[in-house]
PDB file of C-alpha atoms in Angstrom:
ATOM      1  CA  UNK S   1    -150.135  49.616 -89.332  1.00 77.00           C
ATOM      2  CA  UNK S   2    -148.255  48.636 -92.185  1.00 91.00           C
ATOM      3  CA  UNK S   3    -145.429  45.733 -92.041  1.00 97.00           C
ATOM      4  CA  UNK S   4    -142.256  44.616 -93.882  1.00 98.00           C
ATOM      5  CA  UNK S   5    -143.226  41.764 -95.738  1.00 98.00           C
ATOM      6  CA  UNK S   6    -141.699  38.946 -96.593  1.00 98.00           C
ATOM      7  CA  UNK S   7    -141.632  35.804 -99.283  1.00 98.00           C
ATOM      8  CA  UNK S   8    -139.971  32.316 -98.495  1.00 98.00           C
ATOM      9  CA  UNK S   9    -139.020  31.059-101.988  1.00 98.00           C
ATOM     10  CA  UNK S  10    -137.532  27.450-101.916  1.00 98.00           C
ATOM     11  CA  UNK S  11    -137.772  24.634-104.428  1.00 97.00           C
ATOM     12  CA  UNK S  12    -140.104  23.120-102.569  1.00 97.00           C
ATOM     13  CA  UNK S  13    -143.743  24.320-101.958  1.00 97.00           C
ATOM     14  CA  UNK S  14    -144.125  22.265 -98.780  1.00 97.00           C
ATOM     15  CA  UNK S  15    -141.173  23.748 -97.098  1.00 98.00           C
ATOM     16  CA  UNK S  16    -142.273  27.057 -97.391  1.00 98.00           C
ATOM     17  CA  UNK S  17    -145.544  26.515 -96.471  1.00 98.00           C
ATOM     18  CA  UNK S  18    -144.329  24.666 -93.606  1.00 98.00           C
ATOM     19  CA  UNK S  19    -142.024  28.001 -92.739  1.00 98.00           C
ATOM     20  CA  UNK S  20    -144.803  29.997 -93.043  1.00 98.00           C
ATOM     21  CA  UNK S  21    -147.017  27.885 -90.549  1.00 98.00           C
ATOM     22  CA  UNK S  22    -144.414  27.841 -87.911  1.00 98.00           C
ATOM     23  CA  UNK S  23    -143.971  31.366 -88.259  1.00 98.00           C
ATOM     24  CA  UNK S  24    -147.772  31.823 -87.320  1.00 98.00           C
ATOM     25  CA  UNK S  25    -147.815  29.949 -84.759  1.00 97.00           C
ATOM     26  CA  UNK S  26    -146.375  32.995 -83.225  1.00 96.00           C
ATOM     27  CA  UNK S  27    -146.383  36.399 -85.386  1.00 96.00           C
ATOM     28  CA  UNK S  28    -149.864  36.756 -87.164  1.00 96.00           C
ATOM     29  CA  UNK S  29    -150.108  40.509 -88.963  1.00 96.00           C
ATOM     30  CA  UNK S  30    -146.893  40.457 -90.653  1.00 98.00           C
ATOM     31  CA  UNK S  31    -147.592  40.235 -94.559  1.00 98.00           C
ATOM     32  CA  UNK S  32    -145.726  36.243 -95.100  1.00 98.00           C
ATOM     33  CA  UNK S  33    -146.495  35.072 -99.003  1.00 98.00           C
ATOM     34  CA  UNK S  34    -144.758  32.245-100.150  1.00 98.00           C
ATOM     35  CA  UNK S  35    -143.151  31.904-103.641  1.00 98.00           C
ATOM     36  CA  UNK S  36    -142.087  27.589-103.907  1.00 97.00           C
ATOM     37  CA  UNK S  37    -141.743  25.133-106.662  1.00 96.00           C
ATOM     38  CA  UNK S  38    -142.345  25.496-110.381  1.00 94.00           C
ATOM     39  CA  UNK S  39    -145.301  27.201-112.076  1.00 91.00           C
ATOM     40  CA  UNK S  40    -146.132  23.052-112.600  1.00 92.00           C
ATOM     41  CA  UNK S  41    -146.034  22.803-108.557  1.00 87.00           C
ATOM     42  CA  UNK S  42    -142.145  20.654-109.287  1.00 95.00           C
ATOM     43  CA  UNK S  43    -139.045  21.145-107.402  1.00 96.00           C
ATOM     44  CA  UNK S  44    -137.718  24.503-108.528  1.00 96.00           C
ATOM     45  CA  UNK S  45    -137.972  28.312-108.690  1.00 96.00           C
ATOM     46  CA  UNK S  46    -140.298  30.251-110.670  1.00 97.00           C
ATOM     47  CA  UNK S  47    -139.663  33.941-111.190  1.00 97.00           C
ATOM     48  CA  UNK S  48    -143.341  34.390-111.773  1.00 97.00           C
ATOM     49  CA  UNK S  49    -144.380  33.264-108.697  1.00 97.00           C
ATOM     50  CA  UNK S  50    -141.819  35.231-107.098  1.00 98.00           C
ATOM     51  CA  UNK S  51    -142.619  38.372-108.228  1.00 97.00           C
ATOM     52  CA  UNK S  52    -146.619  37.907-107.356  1.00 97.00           C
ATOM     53  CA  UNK S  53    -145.552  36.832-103.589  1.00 98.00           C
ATOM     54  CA  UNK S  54    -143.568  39.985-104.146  1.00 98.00           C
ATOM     55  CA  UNK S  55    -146.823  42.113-104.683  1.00 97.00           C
ATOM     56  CA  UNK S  56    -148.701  40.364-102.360  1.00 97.00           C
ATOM     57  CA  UNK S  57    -146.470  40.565 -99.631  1.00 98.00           C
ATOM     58  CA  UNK S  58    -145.987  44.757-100.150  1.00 96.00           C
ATOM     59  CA  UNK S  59    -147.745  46.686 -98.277  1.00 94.00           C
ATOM     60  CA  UNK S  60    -145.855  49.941 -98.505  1.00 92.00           C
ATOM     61  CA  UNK S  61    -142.996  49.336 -95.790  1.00 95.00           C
ATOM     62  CA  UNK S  62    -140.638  47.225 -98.052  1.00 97.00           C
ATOM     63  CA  UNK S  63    -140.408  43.127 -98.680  1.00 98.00           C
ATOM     64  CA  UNK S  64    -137.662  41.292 -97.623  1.00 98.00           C
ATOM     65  CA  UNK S  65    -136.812  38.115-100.229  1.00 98.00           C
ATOM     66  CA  UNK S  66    -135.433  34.871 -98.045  1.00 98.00           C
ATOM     67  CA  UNK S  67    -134.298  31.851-100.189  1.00 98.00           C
ATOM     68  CA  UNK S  68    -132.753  28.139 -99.467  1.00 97.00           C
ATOM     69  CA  UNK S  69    -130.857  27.442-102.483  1.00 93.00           C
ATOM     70  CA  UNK S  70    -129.012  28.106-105.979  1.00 87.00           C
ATOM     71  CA  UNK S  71    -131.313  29.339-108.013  1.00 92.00           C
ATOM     72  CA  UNK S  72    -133.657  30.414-105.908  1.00 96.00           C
ATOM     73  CA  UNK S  73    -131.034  33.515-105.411  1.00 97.00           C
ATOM     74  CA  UNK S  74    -130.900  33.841-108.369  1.00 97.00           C
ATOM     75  CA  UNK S  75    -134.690  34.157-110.100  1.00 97.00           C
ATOM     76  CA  UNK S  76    -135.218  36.377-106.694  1.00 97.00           C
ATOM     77  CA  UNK S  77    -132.350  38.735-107.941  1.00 97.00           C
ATOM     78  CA  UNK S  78    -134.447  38.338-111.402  1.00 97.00           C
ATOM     79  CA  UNK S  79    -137.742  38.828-110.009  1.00 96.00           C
ATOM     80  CA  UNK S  80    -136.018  42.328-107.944  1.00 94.00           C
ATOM     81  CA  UNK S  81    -134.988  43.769-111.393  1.00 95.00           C
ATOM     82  CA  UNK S  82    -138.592  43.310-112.996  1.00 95.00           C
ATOM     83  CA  UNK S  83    -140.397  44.624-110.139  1.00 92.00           C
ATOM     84  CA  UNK S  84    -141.288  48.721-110.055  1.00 88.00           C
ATOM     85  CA  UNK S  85    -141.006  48.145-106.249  1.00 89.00           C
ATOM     86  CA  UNK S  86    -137.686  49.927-104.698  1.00 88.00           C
ATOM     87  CA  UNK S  87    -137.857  48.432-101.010  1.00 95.00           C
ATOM     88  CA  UNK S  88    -136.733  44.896-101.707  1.00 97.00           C
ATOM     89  CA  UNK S  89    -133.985  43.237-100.164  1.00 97.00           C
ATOM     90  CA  UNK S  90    -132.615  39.718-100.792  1.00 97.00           C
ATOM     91  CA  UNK S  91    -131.156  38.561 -97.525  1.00 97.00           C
ATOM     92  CA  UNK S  92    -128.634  36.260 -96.967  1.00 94.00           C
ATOM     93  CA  UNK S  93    -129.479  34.471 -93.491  1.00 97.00           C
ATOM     94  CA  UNK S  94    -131.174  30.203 -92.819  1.00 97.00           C
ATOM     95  CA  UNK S  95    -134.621  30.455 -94.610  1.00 97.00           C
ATOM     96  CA  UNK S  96    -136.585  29.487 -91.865  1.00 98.00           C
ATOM     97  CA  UNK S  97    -134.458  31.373 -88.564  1.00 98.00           C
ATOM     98  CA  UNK S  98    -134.122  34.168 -90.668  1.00 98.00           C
ATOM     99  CA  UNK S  99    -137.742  34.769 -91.646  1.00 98.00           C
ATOM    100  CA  UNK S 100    -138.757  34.030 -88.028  1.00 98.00           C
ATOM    101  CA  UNK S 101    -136.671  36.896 -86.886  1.00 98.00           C
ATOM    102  CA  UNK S 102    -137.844  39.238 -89.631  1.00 98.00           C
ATOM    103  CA  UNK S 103    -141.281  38.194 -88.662  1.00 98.00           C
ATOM    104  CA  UNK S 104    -140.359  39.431 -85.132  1.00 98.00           C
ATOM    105  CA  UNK S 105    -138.789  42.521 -85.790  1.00 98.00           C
ATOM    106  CA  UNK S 106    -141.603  43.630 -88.598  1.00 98.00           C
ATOM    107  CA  UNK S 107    -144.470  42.784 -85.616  1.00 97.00           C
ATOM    108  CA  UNK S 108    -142.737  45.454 -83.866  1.00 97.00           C
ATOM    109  CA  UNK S 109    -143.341  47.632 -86.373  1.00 96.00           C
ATOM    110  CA  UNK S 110    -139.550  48.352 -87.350  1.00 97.00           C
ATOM    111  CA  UNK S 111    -139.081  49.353 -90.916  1.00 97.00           C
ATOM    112  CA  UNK S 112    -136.953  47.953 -93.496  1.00 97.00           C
ATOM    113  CA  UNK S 113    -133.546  48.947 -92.663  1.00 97.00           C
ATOM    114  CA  UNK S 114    -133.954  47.784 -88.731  1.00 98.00           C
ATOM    115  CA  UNK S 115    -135.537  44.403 -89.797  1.00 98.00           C
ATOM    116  CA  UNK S 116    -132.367  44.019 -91.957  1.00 97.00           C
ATOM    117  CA  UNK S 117    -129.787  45.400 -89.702  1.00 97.00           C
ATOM    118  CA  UNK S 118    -131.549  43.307 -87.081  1.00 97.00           C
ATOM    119  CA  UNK S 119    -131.210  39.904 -89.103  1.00 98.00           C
ATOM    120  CA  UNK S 120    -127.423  40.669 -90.084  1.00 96.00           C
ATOM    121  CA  UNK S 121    -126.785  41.412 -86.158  1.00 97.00           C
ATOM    122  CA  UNK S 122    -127.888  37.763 -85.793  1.00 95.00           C
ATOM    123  CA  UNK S 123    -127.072  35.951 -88.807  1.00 94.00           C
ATOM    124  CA  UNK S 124    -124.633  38.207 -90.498  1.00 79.00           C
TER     125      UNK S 124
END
């Protein structure tokens, strides 16, 4: 079966490995790649790394993009415009509740557009 996928980009690589664990504590298939911290492993973004979570986490049902702050939005709205990949969404919901209920609704096997409608029903 394939999934939605989705990336946790924060400025931290900790925290969004630490998402990413909590998340499988509980939902195991769903494609989760994490995009945190500089290309030098600092606080920051890196579009770079964003945009190979991005591949990573496709696996031909779409990729949802969940961030924690400033520019993180911003070098994923970057990383969306260099990718050839048309099923992206950047969502606007908490980084780690929001990802745990995209998680959810992906295990299902719901497809882009319910995963999103589903996060904005509870977050939106």
């Amino acid at each position: 079966m394939s999934y939605v996928g989705i990336v946790l980009i924060s400025h931290s690589n900790k925290v969004a490995e630490g998402i990413k664990d909590i998340i499988r504590q509980v939902i195991k298939e769903v494609p989760i790649e994490i995009a945190g911290g500089t290309d030098e492993n600092d606080i920051g973004t890196s579009i770079e790394k964003i945009q190979l979570a991005i591949d990573r986490a496709n696996s031909g049902n779409g990729v949802l993009l969940f961030y924690d702050i400033g520019s993180a939005k911003m070098n994923a709205e970057v990383a969306l415009e260099m990718t050839e990949i048309d099923d992206i969404k950047i969502i606007e919901a908490p980084l780690l509740e929001g990802a745990y209920v995209a998680a959810v609704e992906s295990g299902m096997g719901k497809d882009l557009n319910d995963v999103y409608y589903a996060i904005m029903k509870e977050f939106g």
